[in-house]
PDB file of C-alpha atoms in Angstrom:
ATOM      1  CA  MET I 899      -0.039   0.000  -0.064  1.00 46.00           C
ATOM      2  CA  ARG I 900       1.474   3.388  -0.893  1.00 42.00           C
ATOM      3  CA  ARG I 901       2.182   5.471   2.150  1.00 47.00           C
ATOM      4  CA  VAL I 902       1.275   8.960   2.010  1.00 44.00           C
ATOM      5  CA  LEU I 903       2.613  11.918   4.576  1.00 43.00           C
ATOM      6  CA  ILE I 904      -0.181  14.444   5.239  1.00 43.00           C
ATOM      7  CA  VAL I 905       1.425  17.803   6.591  1.00 39.00           C
ATOM      8  CA  ALA I 906      -0.604  20.771   7.510  1.00 44.00           C
ATOM      9  CA  THR I 907       0.225  24.058   9.235  1.00 38.00           C
ATOM     10  CA  ALA I 908      -2.550  23.682  11.912  1.00 41.00           C
ATOM     11  CA  ALA I 909      -3.049  20.200  12.274  1.00 45.00           C
ATOM     12  CA  VAL I 910      -4.900  20.541  15.592  1.00 45.00           C
ATOM     13  CA  LEU I 911      -8.121  19.445  17.384  1.00 49.00           C
ATOM     14  CA  VAL I 912      -9.160  21.853  19.695  1.00 50.00           C
ATOM     15  CA  VAL I 913     -11.891  20.985  21.839  1.00 47.00           C
ATOM     16  CA  GLY I 914     -12.851  22.864  25.002  1.00 42.00           C
ATOM     17  CA  GLY I 915     -10.008  24.938  24.563  1.00 35.00           C
ATOM     18  CA  LEU I 916      -7.456  21.982  24.886  1.00 35.00           C
ATOM     19  CA  GLY I 917      -5.316  21.481  21.677  1.00 37.00           C
ATOM     20  CA  VAL I 918      -4.877  17.774  20.627  1.00 37.00           C
ATOM     21  CA  GLY I 919      -1.921  18.097  18.027  1.00 36.00           C
ATOM     22  CA  ALA I 920       0.805  19.802  19.786  1.00 31.00           C
ATOM     23  CA  VAL I 921       1.347  16.503  21.548  1.00 29.00           C
ATOM     24  CA  ILE I 922      -0.648  13.413  20.213  1.00 29.00           C
ATOM     25  CA  VAL I 923      -1.474  11.152  23.079  1.00 28.00           C
ATOM     26  CA  THR I 924      -1.108   7.414  22.313  1.00 26.00           C
ATOM     27  CA  ARG I 925      -3.087   4.495  23.199  1.00 27.00           C
ATOM     28  CA  ASP I 926      -2.204   0.737  23.407  1.00 35.00           C
ATOM     29  CA  GLY I 927       1.459   1.392  23.314  1.00 35.00           C
ATOM     30  CA  GLY I 928       1.427   3.254  19.849  1.00 36.00           C
ATOM     31  CA  GLU I 929       4.353   5.745  19.084  1.00 34.00           C
ATOM     32  CA  PRO I 930       2.958   9.574  19.172  1.00 33.00           C
ATOM     33  CA  ALA I 931       2.327  11.250  15.990  1.00 35.00           C
ATOM     34  CA  GLU I 932       4.492  14.308  14.895  1.00 35.00           C
ATOM     35  CA  ALA I 933       3.781  17.361  16.823  1.00 34.00           C
ATOM     36  CA  ALA I 934       1.522  19.822  15.250  1.00 35.00           C
ATOM     37  CA  PRO I 935       1.700  23.631  15.819  1.00 35.00           C
ATOM     38  CA  PRO I 936      -1.191  25.163  17.962  1.00 37.00           C
ATOM     39  CA  LEU I 937      -4.042  26.723  16.441  1.00 35.00           C
ATOM     40  CA  PRO I 938      -3.522  30.624  16.146  1.00 35.00           C
ATOM     41  CA  THR I 939      -5.731  32.597  18.370  1.00 36.00           C
ATOM     42  CA  THR I 940      -4.830  36.641  18.388  1.00 35.00           C
ATOM     43  CA  THR I 941      -1.799  38.263  16.677  1.00 38.00           C
ATOM     44  CA  SER I 942      -0.846  41.980  16.462  1.00 38.00           C
ATOM     45  CA  SER I 943       1.703  43.767  14.748  1.00 41.00           C
ATOM     46  CA  THR I 944       2.600  47.628  14.825  1.00 41.00           C
ATOM     47  CA  THR I 945       5.125  49.813  13.203  1.00 42.00           C
ATOM     48  CA  THR I 946       5.990  53.468  14.120  1.00 42.00           C
ATOM     49  CA  SER I 947       5.267  54.824  10.690  1.00 43.00           C
ATOM     50  CA  THR I 948       2.037  52.909   9.793  1.00 47.00           C
ATOM     51  CA  THR I 949       0.067  51.242  12.117  1.00 48.00           C
ATOM     52  CA  THR I 950      -1.584  47.928  11.183  1.00 52.00           C
ATOM     53  CA  THR I 951      -3.560  45.564  13.694  1.00 51.00           C
ATOM     54  CA  THR I 952      -4.411  42.206  12.669  1.00 55.00           C
ATOM     55  CA  THR I 953      -6.562  40.346  14.847  1.00 57.00           C
ATOM     56  CA  THR I 954      -7.566  36.683  14.615  1.00 63.00           C
ATOM     57  CA  THR I 955     -10.430  36.026  17.003  1.00 75.00           C
ATOM     58  CA  LEU I 956     -12.119  32.327  17.079  1.00 75.00           C
ATOM     59  CA  PRO I 957     -15.275  31.909  17.872  1.00 81.00           C
ATOM     60  CA  PRO I 958     -15.827  30.158  21.151  1.00 87.00           C
ATOM     61  CA  LEU I 959     -16.375  26.390  21.107  1.00 90.00           C
ATOM     62  CA  THR I 960     -20.040  25.574  22.078  1.00 91.00           C
ATOM     63  CA  THR I 961     -22.018  22.199  23.310  1.00 90.00           C
ATOM     64  CA  PRO I 962     -25.031  21.273  21.458  1.00 91.00           C
ATOM     65  CA  PRO I 963     -27.982  20.976  23.482  1.00 93.00           C
ATOM     66  CA  PRO I 964     -28.816  17.348  24.753  1.00 93.00           C
ATOM     67  CA  ASN I 965     -31.028  14.979  22.679  1.00 94.00           C
ATOM     68  CA  PRO I 966     -34.673  14.738  23.578  1.00 93.00           C
ATOM     69  CA  SER I 967     -33.880  11.440  25.016  1.00 93.00           C
ATOM     70  CA  GLY I 968     -31.424  13.070  27.236  1.00 94.00           C
ATOM     71  CA  ILE I 969     -28.172  11.840  25.513  1.00 97.00           C
ATOM     72  CA  VAL I 970     -25.380  14.490  26.028  1.00 96.00           C
ATOM     73  CA  ASN I 971     -23.770  15.647  22.939  1.00 97.00           C
ATOM     74  CA  PRO I 972     -20.051  16.372  22.631  1.00 97.00           C
ATOM     75  CA  ILE I 973     -18.714  19.871  22.710  1.00 97.00           C
ATOM     76  CA  GLU I 974     -17.798  21.131  19.087  1.00 97.00           C
ATOM     77  CA  ALA I 975     -14.265  20.676  17.509  1.00 97.00           C
ATOM     78  CA  ARG I 976     -11.919  22.636  15.187  1.00 95.00           C
ATOM     79  CA  LEU I 977     -10.361  20.118  12.922  1.00 97.00           C
ATOM     80  CA  PRO I 978      -8.308  21.080  10.088  1.00 95.00           C
ATOM     81  CA  PRO I 979     -10.065  21.475   6.648  1.00 96.00           C
ATOM     82  CA  ALA I 980      -9.432  18.157   4.414  1.00 96.00           C
ATOM     83  CA  PRO I 981      -7.182  18.595   1.595  1.00 95.00           C
ATOM     84  CA  PRO I 982      -8.591  18.229  -2.206  1.00 95.00           C
ATOM     85  CA  GLY I 983      -9.210  14.476  -2.530  1.00 94.00           C
ATOM     86  CA  GLY I 984      -9.805  13.887   1.289  1.00 97.00           C
ATOM     87  CA  ILE I 985      -7.217  11.835   3.523  1.00 97.00           C
ATOM     88  CA  GLY I 986      -7.291   7.871   3.329  1.00 97.00           C
ATOM     89  CA  PRO I 987      -5.786   4.659   3.992  1.00 98.00           C
ATOM     90  CA  GLY I 988      -2.037   5.131   3.971  1.00 97.00           C
ATOM     91  CA  ALA I 989      -1.872   8.747   5.146  1.00 97.00           C
ATOM     92  CA  LEU I 990       0.423   9.482   8.068  1.00 97.00           C
ATOM     93  CA  GLY I 991       0.946  12.708  10.241  1.00 97.00           C
ATOM     94  CA  PRO I 992      -0.638  14.979  12.950  1.00 97.00           C
ATOM     95  CA  VAL I 993      -3.798  15.628  10.843  1.00 96.00           C
ATOM     96  CA  VAL I 994      -4.598  11.981  10.965  1.00 98.00           C
ATOM     97  CA  GLY I 995      -3.823  11.777  14.804  1.00 98.00           C
ATOM     98  CA  SER I 996      -6.349  14.654  15.209  1.00 98.00           C
ATOM     99  CA  ILE I 997      -9.088  12.874  13.151  1.00 98.00           C
ATOM    100  CA  GLN I 998      -8.516   9.557  15.567  1.00 98.00           C
ATOM    101  CA  ALA I 999      -8.609  11.463  18.565  1.00 98.00           C
ATOM    102  CA  ARG I1000     -11.744  13.019  17.756  1.00 98.00           C
ATOM    103  CA  LEU I1001     -13.352   9.833  16.721  1.00 98.00           C
ATOM    104  CA  ALA I1002     -12.215   8.300  20.103  1.00 98.00           C
ATOM    105  CA  GLU I1003     -13.791  11.161  21.925  1.00 98.00           C
ATOM    106  CA  LEU I1004     -17.097  10.592  20.269  1.00 98.00           C
ATOM    107  CA  ARG I1005     -17.280   6.681  21.090  1.00 98.00           C
ATOM    108  CA  PHE I1006     -15.803   5.684  17.688  1.00 98.00           C
ATOM    109  CA  ASP I1007     -12.955   3.284  18.120  1.00 98.00           C
ATOM    110  CA  PRO I1008     -10.065   4.478  15.568  1.00 98.00           C
ATOM    111  CA  GLY I1009      -7.701   2.387  16.929  1.00 97.00           C
ATOM    112  CA  PRO I1010      -4.342   3.759  18.659  1.00 97.00           C
ATOM    113  CA  VAL I1011      -3.900   7.680  18.394  1.00 97.00           C
ATOM    114  CA  ASP I1012      -0.846   7.383  16.463  1.00 97.00           C
ATOM    115  CA  GLY I1013      -1.084   9.552  13.216  1.00 97.00           C
ATOM    116  CA  ASP I1014      -1.334   6.198  10.876  1.00 98.00           C
ATOM    117  CA  TYR I1015      -4.462   5.845   8.696  1.00 98.00           C
ATOM    118  CA  GLY I1016      -4.698   2.177   9.123  1.00 98.00           C
ATOM    119  CA  PRO I1017      -7.675  -0.339   8.754  1.00 98.00           C
ATOM    120  CA  SER I1018      -9.248   0.498  12.506  1.00 98.00           C
ATOM    121  CA  LEU I1019      -9.624   4.119  11.325  1.00 98.00           C
ATOM    122  CA  VAL I1020     -11.096   3.110   7.980  1.00 98.00           C
ATOM    123  CA  PHE I1021     -13.867   1.253  10.023  1.00 98.00           C
ATOM    124  CA  ALA I1022     -14.312   4.063  12.502  1.00 98.00           C
ATOM    125  CA  VAL I1023     -14.662   6.647   9.485  1.00 98.00           C
ATOM    126  CA  GLN I1024     -17.100   3.933   7.737  1.00 98.00           C
ATOM    127  CA  ALA I1025     -19.092   4.020  11.025  1.00 98.00           C
ATOM    128  CA  LEU I1026     -19.341   7.695  11.009  1.00 98.00           C
ATOM    129  CA  GLN I1027     -20.385   8.014   7.669  1.00 98.00           C
ATOM    130  CA  LYS I1028     -23.107   5.289   8.011  1.00 98.00           C
ATOM    131  CA  PHE I1029     -24.591   7.376  11.324  1.00 98.00           C
ATOM    132  CA  LYS I1030     -24.451  10.571   9.265  1.00 98.00           C
ATOM    133  CA  GLY I1031     -25.913   9.248   5.908  1.00 98.00           C
ATOM    134  CA  LEU I1032     -22.671   9.933   3.884  1.00 98.00           C
ATOM    135  CA  PRO I1033     -21.171   7.768   1.214  1.00 98.00           C
ATOM    136  CA  VAL I1034     -19.421   5.049   2.969  1.00 98.00           C
ATOM    137  CA  THR I1035     -15.851   5.487   1.648  1.00 98.00           C
ATOM    138  CA  GLY I1036     -13.597   5.145   4.707  1.00 98.00           C
ATOM    139  CA  VAL I1037     -12.087   8.421   3.363  1.00 98.00           C
ATOM    140  CA  VAL I1038     -12.003  11.623   5.340  1.00 98.00           C
ATOM    141  CA  GLY I1039     -13.151  14.495   3.257  1.00 98.00           C
ATOM    142  CA  GLN I1040     -14.745  17.866   4.137  1.00 98.00           C
ATOM    143  CA  ALA I1041     -18.025  16.616   4.797  1.00 98.00           C
ATOM    144  CA  GLU I1042     -16.593  14.060   7.311  1.00 98.00           C
ATOM    145  CA  VAL I1043     -14.565  17.126   9.002  1.00 98.00           C
ATOM    146  CA  ASP I1044     -17.851  19.152   9.337  1.00 98.00           C
ATOM    147  CA  ALA I1045     -19.518  16.093  10.645  1.00 98.00           C
ATOM    148  CA  LEU I1046     -16.543  15.644  13.335  1.00 98.00           C
ATOM    149  CA  ASN I1047     -16.570  19.298  14.169  1.00 98.00           C
ATOM    150  CA  HIS I1048     -20.422  19.512  14.750  1.00 97.00           C
ATOM    151  CA  PHE I1049     -21.273  16.028  15.832  1.00 98.00           C
ATOM    152  CA  THR I1050     -24.348  15.007  17.721  1.00 97.00           C
ATOM    153  CA  TYR I1051     -25.594  11.533  18.346  1.00 98.00           C
ATOM    154  CA  PRO I1052     -28.752  10.403  16.662  1.00 96.00           C
ATOM    155  CA  GLU I1053     -31.930   9.361  18.682  1.00 97.00           C
ATOM    156  CA  PRO I1054     -31.742   5.924  19.875  1.00 97.00           C
ATOM    157  CA  LEU I1055     -33.869   3.709  17.966  1.00 97.00           C
ATOM    158  CA  GLU I1056     -35.575   2.209  21.089  1.00 96.00           C
ATOM    159  CA  PRO I1057     -35.516   5.395  23.229  1.00 91.00           C
ATOM    160  CA  GLY I1058     -37.904   3.801  25.968  1.00 92.00           C
ATOM    161  CA  ALA I1059     -35.688   0.794  26.368  1.00 97.00           C
ATOM    162  CA  GLU I1060     -33.063  -0.106  29.104  1.00 98.00           C
ATOM    163  CA  PRO I1061     -30.541   2.383  29.711  1.00 97.00           C
ATOM    164  CA  THR I1062     -27.787  -0.354  29.186  1.00 98.00           C
ATOM    165  CA  ARG I1063     -28.586  -2.163  26.017  1.00 98.00           C
ATOM    166  CA  THR I1064     -27.396  -2.816  22.606  1.00 98.00           C
ATOM    167  CA  GLU I1065     -28.978  -1.530  19.553  1.00 98.00           C
ATOM    168  CA  VAL I1066     -28.316  -3.179  16.014  1.00 98.00           C
ATOM    169  CA  ASP I1067     -29.652  -1.336  13.254  1.00 98.00           C
ATOM    170  CA  ILE I1068     -29.939  -3.368  10.214  1.00 98.00           C
ATOM    171  CA  ALA I1069     -31.062  -0.663   7.711  1.00 98.00           C
ATOM    172  CA  ARG I1070     -27.863   1.477   8.832  1.00 98.00           C
ATOM    173  CA  GLN I1071     -25.415  -1.491   9.226  1.00 98.00           C
ATOM    174  CA  THR I1072     -24.361  -0.123  12.755  1.00 98.00           C
ATOM    175  CA  LEU I1073     -24.072  -1.095  16.312  1.00 98.00           C
ATOM    176  CA  THR I1074     -24.376   0.894  19.251  1.00 98.00           C
ATOM    177  CA  LEU I1075     -23.893   0.127  22.804  1.00 98.00           C
ATOM    178  CA  TYR I1076     -25.451   2.239  25.315  1.00 98.00           C
ATOM    179  CA  GLU I1077     -24.495   2.562  29.043  1.00 98.00           C
ATOM    180  CA  ASN I1078     -26.621   4.180  31.515  1.00 97.00           C
ATOM    181  CA  GLY I1079     -28.476   5.939  28.746  1.00 97.00           C
ATOM    182  CA  GLN I1080     -25.405   7.327  26.869  1.00 97.00           C
ATOM    183  CA  PRO I1081     -23.442   6.003  23.946  1.00 98.00           C
ATOM    184  CA  ARG I1082     -20.640   3.981  24.977  1.00 98.00           C
ATOM    185  CA  LEU I1083     -19.458   2.522  21.674  1.00 98.00           C
ATOM    186  CA  LEU I1084     -20.599   3.261  17.969  1.00 98.00           C
ATOM    187  CA  THR I1085     -19.192   0.900  15.131  1.00 98.00           C
ATOM    188  CA  THR I1086     -19.850  -0.342  11.749  1.00 98.00           C
ATOM    189  CA  MET I1087     -21.214  -4.023  11.393  1.00 98.00           C
ATOM    190  CA  SER I1088     -22.251  -6.600   8.724  1.00 98.00           C
ATOM    191  CA  SER I1089     -25.384  -8.488   9.456  1.00 98.00           C
ATOM    192  CA  GLY I1090     -26.981 -11.389   7.387  1.00 97.00           C
ATOM    193  CA  SER I1091     -26.647 -11.339   3.498  1.00 97.00           C
ATOM    194  CA  GLY I1092     -30.076 -12.700   2.619  1.00 96.00           C
ATOM    195  CA  GLU I1093     -28.554 -15.342   0.402  1.00 96.00           C
ATOM    196  CA  HIS I1094     -29.349 -18.882   0.330  1.00 94.00           C
ATOM    197  CA  TYR I1095     -26.731 -21.478   2.011  1.00 93.00           C
ATOM    198  CA  CYS I1096     -26.856 -25.165   3.459  1.00 93.00           C
ATOM    199  CA  TYR I1097     -24.583 -26.915   5.677  1.00 91.00           C
ATOM    200  CA  ASP I1098     -24.493 -30.357   7.672  1.00 92.00           C
ATOM    201  CA  THR I1099     -25.260 -30.725  11.308  1.00 89.00           C
ATOM    202  CA  PRO I1100     -24.200 -31.548  13.785  1.00 88.00           C
ATOM    203  CA  LYS I1101     -20.653 -30.520  13.239  1.00 82.00           C
ATOM    204  CA  ASP I1102     -19.236 -33.859  14.186  1.00 85.00           C
ATOM    205  CA  ASN I1103     -20.738 -36.899  12.632  1.00 87.00           C
ATOM    206  CA  PRO I1104     -23.575 -34.930  10.798  1.00 89.00           C
ATOM    207  CA  THR I1105     -27.028 -36.391  10.251  1.00 91.00           C
ATOM    208  CA  GLU I1106     -28.811 -33.778   8.619  1.00 93.00           C
ATOM    209  CA  ARG I1107     -28.415 -31.038   5.740  1.00 93.00           C
ATOM    210  CA  VAL I1108     -30.100 -27.891   6.499  1.00 93.00           C
ATOM    211  CA  CYS I1109     -30.654 -25.203   3.915  1.00 95.00           C
ATOM    212  CA  GLU I1110     -31.702 -21.373   5.060  1.00 95.00           C
ATOM    213  CA  ILE I1111     -31.771 -17.894   3.967  1.00 96.00           C
ATOM    214  CA  ALA I1112     -29.052 -15.883   5.728  1.00 95.00           C
ATOM    215  CA  ASN I1113     -31.223 -13.681   7.862  1.00 97.00           C
ATOM    216  CA  THR I1114     -30.610 -11.372  10.983  1.00 98.00           C
ATOM    217  CA  PRO I1115     -33.866 -11.687  12.967  1.00 97.00           C
ATOM    218  CA  GLY I1116     -35.300  -8.635  14.586  1.00 98.00           C
ATOM    219  CA  GLY I1117     -36.547  -8.311  17.783  1.00 97.00           C
ATOM    220  CA  ARG I1118     -35.561  -7.881  21.663  1.00 98.00           C
ATOM    221  CA  PHE I1119     -33.093 -10.827  22.824  1.00 98.00           C
ATOM    222  CA  THR I1120     -30.454 -11.117  25.648  1.00 98.00           C
ATOM    223  CA  TYR I1121     -26.791 -12.085  25.630  1.00 98.00           C
ATOM    224  CA  TYR I1122     -26.679 -15.471  26.948  1.00 98.00           C
ATOM    225  CA  LEU I1123     -23.394 -17.185  26.023  1.00 97.00           C
ATOM    226  CA  HIS I1124     -19.788 -15.813  25.703  1.00 98.00           C
ATOM    227  CA  ARG I1125     -17.026 -18.318  24.216  1.00 97.00           C
ATOM    228  CA  PRO I1126     -13.471 -16.555  24.539  1.00 97.00           C
ATOM    229  CA  GLY I1127     -11.158 -16.937  21.168  1.00 97.00           C
ATOM    230  CA  TRP I1128     -12.360 -18.610  18.179  1.00 97.00           C
ATOM    231  CA  ASP I1129     -15.494 -20.667  18.321  1.00 95.00           C
ATOM    232  CA  VAL I1130     -15.610 -22.956  15.380  1.00 92.00           C
ATOM    233  CA  GLY I1131     -18.972 -24.454  14.427  1.00 85.00           C
ATOM    234  CA  VAL I1132     -20.550 -25.879  11.012  1.00 82.00           C
ATOM    235  CA  LEU I1133     -20.445 -22.391   9.207  1.00 84.00           C
ATOM    236  CA  GLY I1134     -16.785 -21.597  10.440  1.00 87.00           C
ATOM    237  CA  GLY I1135     -15.158 -19.412  13.024  1.00 92.00           C
ATOM    238  CA  LEU I1136     -16.480 -16.859  15.039  1.00 96.00           C
ATOM    239  CA  TYR I1137     -14.021 -14.794  17.153  1.00 98.00           C
ATOM    240  CA  ASN I1138     -15.026 -13.773  20.462  1.00 98.00           C
ATOM    241  CA  PRO I1139     -18.680 -14.355  19.945  1.00 98.00           C
ATOM    242  CA  TYR I1140     -21.437 -13.319  22.496  1.00 98.00           C
ATOM    243  CA  TYR I1141     -24.718 -15.374  21.541  1.00 98.00           C
ATOM    244  CA  PHE I1142     -28.049 -13.431  21.853  1.00 98.00           C
ATOM    245  CA  ASN I1143     -30.483 -15.460  19.901  1.00 97.00           C
ATOM    246  CA  GLN I1144     -29.947 -19.152  19.111  1.00 91.00           C
ATOM    247  CA  GLY I1145     -26.953 -19.296  16.994  1.00 91.00           C
ATOM    248  CA  VAL I1146     -26.647 -15.508  16.360  1.00 97.00           C
ATOM    249  CA  ALA I1147     -24.010 -13.406  17.964  1.00 98.00           C
ATOM    250  CA  VAL I1148     -22.205 -10.449  17.789  1.00 98.00           C
ATOM    251  CA  HIS I1149     -18.313 -11.525  16.970  1.00 98.00           C
ATOM    252  CA  GLY I1150     -15.425 -10.429  15.281  1.00 98.00           C
ATOM    253  CA  TYR I1151     -14.479 -11.524  11.540  1.00 97.00           C
ATOM    254  CA  GLN I1152     -11.534 -10.872   9.442  1.00 96.00           C
ATOM    255  CA  SER I1153     -14.169  -9.230   6.693  1.00 96.00           C
ATOM    256  CA  VAL I1154     -16.670  -6.660   7.633  1.00 98.00           C
ATOM    257  CA  PRO I1155     -17.942  -5.099   4.576  1.00 98.00           C
ATOM    258  CA  THR I1156     -19.929  -2.102   4.632  1.00 97.00           C
ATOM    259  CA  GLY I1157     -23.139  -3.945   3.959  1.00 98.00           C
ATOM    260  CA  PRO I1158     -24.871  -7.280   4.804  1.00 98.00           C
ATOM    261  CA  ALA I1159     -22.508 -10.355   4.141  1.00 97.00           C
ATOM    262  CA  SER I1160     -22.860 -12.526   7.304  1.00 97.00           C
ATOM    263  CA  HIS I1161     -24.712 -15.884   7.739  1.00 95.00           C
ATOM    264  CA  GLY I1162     -27.229 -14.076  10.206  1.00 96.00           C
ATOM    265  CA  CYS I1163     -24.649 -12.777  12.915  1.00 97.00           C
ATOM    266  CA  VAL I1164     -23.590  -9.376  13.584  1.00 98.00           C
ATOM    267  CA  ARG I1165     -19.904  -9.171  12.224  1.00 98.00           C
ATOM    268  CA  ILE I1166     -17.891  -6.250  14.238  1.00 98.00           C
ATOM    269  CA  PRO I1167     -14.295  -5.251  13.421  1.00 98.00           C
ATOM    270  CA  MET I1168     -11.431  -7.472  14.978  1.00 98.00           C
ATOM    271  CA  HIS I1169     -10.163  -4.862  17.124  1.00 98.00           C
ATOM    272  CA  ILE I1170     -13.258  -4.024  18.906  1.00 98.00           C
ATOM    273  CA  ALA I1171     -14.235  -7.984  19.056  1.00 98.00           C
ATOM    274  CA  GLU I1172     -10.797  -7.933  21.337  1.00 98.00           C
ATOM    275  CA  TYR I1173     -12.754  -6.263  24.238  1.00 98.00           C
ATOM    276  CA  PHE I1174     -16.359  -5.892  23.106  1.00 98.00           C
ATOM    277  CA  PRO I1175     -17.265  -9.132  25.576  1.00 98.00           C
ATOM    278  CA  THR I1176     -16.089  -7.042  28.465  1.00 98.00           C
ATOM    279  CA  LEU I1177     -18.454  -4.082  27.719  1.00 98.00           C
ATOM    280  CA  VAL I1178     -21.601  -6.295  27.904  1.00 98.00           C
ATOM    281  CA  HIS I1179     -22.952  -8.999  30.451  1.00 98.00           C
ATOM    282  CA  GLN I1180     -24.933 -11.948  30.328  1.00 98.00           C
ATOM    283  CA  GLY I1181     -28.674 -10.786  30.361  1.00 98.00           C
ATOM    284  CA  ASP I1182     -27.921  -7.592  28.878  1.00 98.00           C
ATOM    285  CA  PRO I1183     -30.604  -6.752  26.433  1.00 98.00           C
ATOM    286  CA  VAL I1184     -30.129  -6.493  22.452  1.00 98.00           C
ATOM    287  CA  TYR I1185     -32.630  -4.771  20.047  1.00 98.00           C
ATOM    288  CA  VAL I1186     -32.318  -5.745  16.497  1.00 98.00           C
ATOM    289  CA  ILE I1187     -34.338  -3.547  14.532  1.00 98.00           C
ATOM    290  CA  GLY I1188     -35.231  -3.797  10.939  1.00 98.00           C
ATOM    291  CA  GLY I1189     -34.471  -7.683  10.976  1.00 97.00           C
ATOM    292  CA  THR I1190     -36.119 -10.586   9.090  1.00 96.00           C
ATOM    293  CA  PRO I1191     -37.314 -13.731  10.397  1.00 94.00           C
ATOM    294  CA  PHE I1192     -35.228 -17.015  10.110  1.00 90.00           C
ATOM    295  CA  ASP I1193     -36.307 -18.754   6.780  1.00 91.00           C
ATOM    296  CA  ILE I1194     -35.395 -22.607   6.781  1.00 92.00           C
ATOM    297  CA  VAL I1195     -35.926 -23.875   3.147  1.00 94.00           C
ATOM    298  CA  SER I1196     -35.183 -27.495   3.560  1.00 94.00           C
ATOM    299  CA  ARG I1197     -34.146 -29.988   6.082  1.00 94.00           C
ATOM    300  CA  GLU I1198     -33.088 -33.284   4.711  1.00 93.00           C
ATOM    301  CA  PRO I1199     -31.429 -36.601   6.472  1.00 93.00           C
ATOM    302  CA  ILE I1200     -28.057 -37.403   5.095  1.00 89.00           C
ATOM    303  CA  ALA I1201     -27.791 -40.834   3.852  1.00 80.00           C
ATOM    304  CA  ALA I1202     -25.886 -43.351   5.725  1.00 67.00           C
TER     305      ALA I1202
END
C-alpha cells in the first residue's frame, strides 16, 4: 500500500480550549504522531510609520443541547480542513492523529491515536459515514470533517428501552452500545446477507443437511453465552462471540464489509471484538431493529 504523509500548518484538534495536536496522546502503546503547531488565536503587529493591527479571533466552542432522549452531545471541535481529494488509508501525520483523537472522543474506536491511517481508522470513518448518511468510503473529506466538528448523536431507535443495552440497526448496518443511557460504543457492522446457503449438522458426525436464508432476525433478545477466542461451528469460525439469539452472535471477523454479508450474525471489526465481551454482560438486552425472521428452506437427512 502506498504511504502518504499528510502535512498541515494547523493540524490540531481543539476541544474545549484544549489542543490535541501539539502532543498526540497514544493508546495501546502506539508511538506519538508528529507534533503539530497550535491553532493561532490572536496576533498583533504595529510599526512607528504605519500602524496595522490584525486580529484573528476564533468563535468560542459550544456544546449542542442534549438530545430529547437525554443523550449528552459532545462539545464542538476544530479540525483542519480536508485537503483536496480527502485523507484516506496510507496517510500519516498529525492531521490523521487529530481525526483519530476526535473519533475516539465521540465513542467510535479508531484504534491507537498514532497518526497512521490504518484499517481500524477506516472502520471508524465508515461508521461515522453510516450514522451521518454520507457515502461509505472510509475516506475523510470536508463533509466528514464538518460532521466531526459539529457531531451530535442520533436519537436511539429504542428510546424507552433499558438504559444499558445494545442496538443493532439493520438498515444502517451499525451497532450502538448504550451504558446508563449514554453512547458507549458506535461501530460499523455487517449482518445477514439474505443469500441461500446450506450446511451439514451437527458438526461431528452430521445426520442432516439444512438449507436456510441468511437473515438476522429482529426483536428483543439478551446475551446468554460468550465463548472466548475462536468458536468454530458448522459455518466456520467466530471470534470472541457473544450469543444472543440461538446461533446468532455479535462477533469479530476478518471481513466486515460495509453491507450485509454474514450468515445471520452481527460481524464487528476484530480490534473491537477483542474487548467487546468486557463491555456487555449475560442478560443485557439486545435490540435488533429491521431484521428478517429465520427462513429454513429445507431439512433433509443425510444418507448413511
